Coordinates of C-alpha atoms in Angstrom, one line a residue:
M19 CA 30.9 -9.2 -9.5
T20 CA 34.2 -9.0 -11.3
S21 CA 37.2 -6.8 -11.1
S22 CA 36.2 -2.9 -11.0
R23 CA 38.2 -2.7 -14.4
A24 CA 35.7 -5.0 -16.0
R25 CA 32.7 -3.7 -14.5
Q26 CA 33.6 -0.4 -15.6
A27 CA 34.2 -1.3 -19.3
V28 CA 30.7 -3.0 -19.2
T29 CA 29.0 -0.2 -17.9
I30 CA 30.5 2.4 -20.5
F31 CA 29.3 -0.4 -23.4
S32 CA 25.8 -0.5 -21.7
R33 CA 25.3 3.4 -21.6
I34 CA 26.1 3.4 -25.5
K35 CA 23.6 0.5 -26.1
P36 CA 21.1 -0.4 -23.3
R37 CA 20.9 -4.3 -23.5
F38 CA 18.7 -5.2 -20.6
E39 CA 15.2 -4.5 -19.1
V40 CA 14.8 -4.8 -15.5
T41 CA 11.7 -5.0 -13.3
L42 CA 11.2 -4.9 -9.6
N43 CA 8.5 -7.1 -7.8
L44 CA 7.9 -6.4 -4.1
I45 CA 5.1 -8.7 -3.1
M46 CA 5.9 -11.5 -1.1
R47 CA 9.7 -11.1 -1.4
P48 CA 11.9 -8.9 -3.4
V49 CA 12.5 -10.0 -7.0
I50 CA 14.5 -8.3 -9.5
A51 CA 14.0 -9.6 -13.0
I52 CA 16.6 -8.9 -15.9
K53 CA 15.7 -9.5 -19.6
G54 CA 18.3 -9.8 -22.2
S55 CA 17.5 -10.2 -26.0
E56 CA 17.8 -13.7 -25.7
T57 CA 17.3 -14.9 -21.9
Y58 CA 16.6 -13.8 -18.7
W59 CA 17.6 -14.0 -15.0
I60 CA 15.4 -14.0 -11.8
Y61 CA 16.9 -12.9 -8.4
Q62 CA 15.1 -13.3 -5.4
W63 CA 15.8 -12.2 -1.6
S64 CA 14.0 -14.2 1.4
S65 CA 14.4 -14.3 5.0
L66 CA 14.4 -17.5 7.0
T67 CA 10.9 -17.0 8.0
V68 CA 9.5 -16.9 4.4
D69 CA 8.9 -20.1 2.6
Y70 CA 11.4 -21.3 0.3
P71 CA 10.5 -21.4 -3.6
D72 CA 9.5 -24.7 -5.4
P73 CA 12.1 -26.9 -6.3
I74 CA 11.8 -26.0 -10.1
T75 CA 12.7 -22.7 -9.3
L76 CA 15.7 -23.5 -6.9
T77 CA 17.1 -25.8 -10.0
S78 CA 16.7 -23.4 -12.7
P79 CA 19.8 -21.7 -14.1
H80 CA 18.1 -18.6 -14.7
N81 CA 16.8 -18.2 -11.2
I82 CA 19.1 -17.1 -8.3
F83 CA 17.7 -17.4 -4.7
Y84 CA 19.2 -15.6 -1.7
I85 CA 18.7 -16.1 2.3
A86 CA 19.4 -12.9 3.9
E87 CA 18.6 -11.2 7.3
H88 CA 17.4 -8.1 5.7
P89 CA 16.0 -9.2 2.2
M90 CA 14.9 -5.7 1.2
K91 CA 18.0 -3.9 2.1
D92 CA 20.2 -6.5 0.6
C93 CA 18.1 -6.6 -2.6
F94 CA 18.5 -2.6 -3.3
E95 CA 22.3 -2.8 -2.3
W96 CA 22.9 -5.6 -4.7
Y97 CA 21.2 -3.5 -7.5
K98 CA 23.0 -0.5 -6.8
R99 CA 26.4 -2.6 -7.3
I100 CA 25.4 -3.7 -10.9
S101 CA 22.7 -0.7 -11.9
G102 CA 25.4 0.5 -14.2
V103 CA 25.8 -2.4 -16.0
L104 CA 22.1 -2.9 -16.4
G105 CA 21.7 0.7 -17.9
R106 CA 21.1 2.1 -14.2
R107 CA 17.3 2.0 -14.5
I108 CA 14.2 -0.1 -13.4
I109 CA 11.5 0.4 -15.9
K110 CA 8.6 -1.5 -14.2
A111 CA 7.9 -2.0 -10.6
T112 CA 5.2 -4.0 -8.6
F113 CA 4.5 -3.3 -5.0
W114 CA 2.2 -4.8 -2.4
G115 CA 2.9 -3.3 1.1
L116 CA 4.4 -0.3 -0.1
N117 CA 6.0 1.8 2.9
K118 CA 8.3 5.0 3.2
S119 CA 11.3 2.8 3.6
I120 CA 10.9 1.2 0.3
T121 CA 10.2 4.6 -1.5
D122 CA 13.4 6.4 -0.1
Q123 CA 15.5 3.3 -1.1
L124 CA 14.2 3.2 -4.5
R125 CA 14.3 7.0 -4.7
S126 CA 18.2 6.9 -4.0
Q127 CA 18.2 4.7 -7.1
Q128 CA 16.4 6.8 -9.6
E129 CA 14.0 9.5 -10.0
S130 CA 11.3 7.8 -12.2
I131 CA 10.0 4.5 -13.5
D132 CA 8.1 3.8 -16.7
D133 CA 5.1 1.4 -15.2
V134 CA 4.1 1.1 -11.5
E135 CA 1.3 -1.2 -10.1
I136 CA 0.6 -0.4 -6.3
G137 CA -1.8 -2.5 -4.3
G138 CA -2.6 -3.3 -0.9
C139 CA -1.1 0.0 0.7
S140 CA -2.3 2.8 2.8
P141 CA -3.1 6.2 1.0
K142 CA -0.2 8.0 3.0
D143 CA 2.4 5.9 1.5
V144 CA 0.8 5.8 -1.8
I145 CA 0.8 9.6 -1.8
Y146 CA 4.3 9.6 -0.4
F147 CA 5.7 7.5 -3.3
L148 CA 3.8 9.6 -6.1
K149 CA 5.5 12.8 -4.6
N150 CA 9.0 11.1 -4.9
I151 CA 8.8 8.8 -7.8
K152 CA 7.5 10.1 -11.4
V153 CA 5.9 7.6 -13.4
F154 CA 5.4 8.2 -16.9
G155 CA 4.0 5.0 -18.8
S156 CA 1.0 3.4 -16.8
L157 CA -0.1 4.0 -13.1
D158 CA -2.1 1.2 -11.4
I159 CA -3.4 2.0 -7.9
E160 CA -5.1 0.1 -5.4
M161 CA -5.5 1.6 -1.7
S162 CA -7.1 0.4 1.4
D163 CA -8.7 2.1 4.4
Y164 CA -9.5 5.7 3.6
N165 CA -12.7 7.5 4.7
E166 CA -15.1 9.8 2.9
R167 CA -13.0 12.9 3.5
F168 CA -10.1 11.4 1.6
R169 CA -8.6 13.5 -1.5
M170 CA -5.5 12.7 -3.5
D171 CA -3.9 14.6 -6.3
I172 CA -3.6 12.3 -9.5
P173 CA -0.1 12.9 -11.2
E174 CA -0.3 14.2 -14.8
E175 CA 2.8 12.4 -16.1
P176 CA 1.3 8.7 -16.7
I177 CA 0.0 7.9 -20.0
Y178 CA -2.4 5.2 -18.7
L179 CA -4.2 5.6 -15.2
S180 CA -5.9 2.8 -13.7
I181 CA -7.5 3.2 -10.2
R182 CA -9.1 0.0 -8.6
S183 CA -10.3 1.9 -5.3
A184 CA -11.9 5.1 -7.0
K185 CA -14.5 6.1 -4.4
F186 CA -12.2 9.2 -3.5
L187 CA -12.3 10.4 -7.2
K188 CA -15.2 12.9 -7.5
Y189 CA -16.4 14.3 -10.8
E190 CA -14.9 17.5 -10.6
Q191 CA -11.4 16.2 -10.2
F192 CA -12.1 13.5 -12.7
M193 CA -13.0 16.0 -15.5
S194 CA -9.7 17.5 -14.8
L195 CA -7.8 14.1 -16.0
N196 CA -6.1 14.3 -19.4
H197 CA -4.6 10.8 -19.6
H198 CA -4.6 8.8 -22.9
G199 CA -6.2 5.8 -21.0
I200 CA -8.3 5.9 -17.9
S201 CA -9.8 2.6 -15.9
L202 CA -11.8 3.2 -12.8
H203 CA -13.2 0.4 -10.5
N204 CA -15.6 0.9 -7.3
S205 CA -16.2 4.4 -8.5
D206 CA -18.9 6.5 -6.7
M207 CA -19.6 8.4 -9.9
T208 CA -23.2 8.4 -11.0
N209 CA -25.0 7.4 -14.3
K210 CA -25.5 10.9 -14.8
D211 CA -22.2 12.1 -14.1
I212 CA -20.9 9.4 -16.5
N213 CA -23.2 10.4 -19.2
R214 CA -22.3 14.2 -18.7
F215 CA -18.4 13.3 -19.0
L216 CA -19.2 10.8 -22.1
K217 CA -21.0 13.7 -24.3
S218 CA -18.4 16.2 -23.2
W219 CA -15.6 13.9 -24.4
V220 CA -17.4 12.8 -27.7
A221 CA -18.1 16.9 -28.4
C222 CA -14.1 17.2 -27.9
K223 CA -15.0 19.6 -25.0
S224 CA -12.9 17.7 -22.3
H225 CA -10.2 14.8 -22.3
L226 CA -8.7 15.7 -25.6
N227 CA -6.0 13.0 -25.2
L228 CA -8.2 10.1 -24.2
K229 CA -8.5 7.4 -26.2
F230 CA -9.6 4.6 -23.8
F231 CA -12.1 4.7 -21.0
E232 CA -13.2 1.9 -18.7
I233 CA -15.7 2.1 -15.9
N234 CA -17.6 -0.6 -14.0
V235 CA -21.4 0.0 -13.6
A236 CA -24.3 -2.0 -12.4
G237 CA -27.9 -2.3 -11.9
P238 CA -31.0 -2.1 -13.9
N239 CA -30.3 1.4 -15.0
A240 CA -26.8 1.0 -15.8
M241 CA -27.7 1.7 -19.6
D242 CA -28.9 5.1 -18.8
L243 CA -25.4 6.5 -18.6
L244 CA -25.7 6.1 -22.7
K245 CA -28.8 8.3 -23.1
G246 CA -28.5 10.8 -26.0
L247 CA -25.3 8.9 -27.3
S248 CA -24.9 6.8 -30.3
Y249 CA -23.3 3.5 -29.6
Q250 CA -23.1 -0.1 -30.6
I251 CA -23.3 -3.2 -28.5
T252 CA -21.0 -6.0 -29.9
T253 CA -19.8 -9.4 -29.1
D254 CA -17.4 -9.6 -32.0
P255 CA -14.3 -11.4 -30.4
K256 CA -11.9 -9.5 -32.6
I257 CA -13.3 -6.1 -31.1
L258 CA -13.1 -7.3 -27.9
S259 CA -9.8 -8.8 -28.0
K260 CA -8.5 -5.4 -29.4
I261 CA -10.1 -3.3 -26.4
E262 CA -8.3 -5.8 -24.0
E263 CA -5.0 -5.3 -25.7

């Protein structure tokens, strides 16, 4: 926030060698975290109607807290002013309560984000976001309030895909996915469907790029999905830790 000549010099230097990792968090209040090679800074915007942060946050030299009449607007305007110094790109974003206005403001800053997590949002807002912002790393989605007829195109760009409300994803659409990692929760796919997929995957007939697959199953017949497949049950902490990573 110094002279225009100083900002221009730092911007040019940052373009030569990106020095910061920038993340955006829109859950309770707008938060931008900036991570450098040795330290980090956290900027937060809040209105008078939102609880203040704890005293430790206020007194930390790396946490800057703003009271604003329009927190979201002020956050994006602030980021626009300093984005050149930071490398001009948010690489990770978390949204809770995403809407069209937020998507439009973010789209005015950049066209893509590496890693995105979306939760507690309506399907129409998720669809609008994915049509306007490309996600190339990981995409984690949780939606609410959609009916049985709801369908949504899944973007092909993310390397890793996680859907925590996957009832809308039918077997035919799932078989067309080609991500490197897929995690599904609350899916309506049957054990028979999963078994068919696993056999196809093992035989290299589908999902040729897939390296990791996770799905939650329950009930006394859950192991039926492994019929006709070679598998091994393990409690080895080293293997389990590797899977979690």
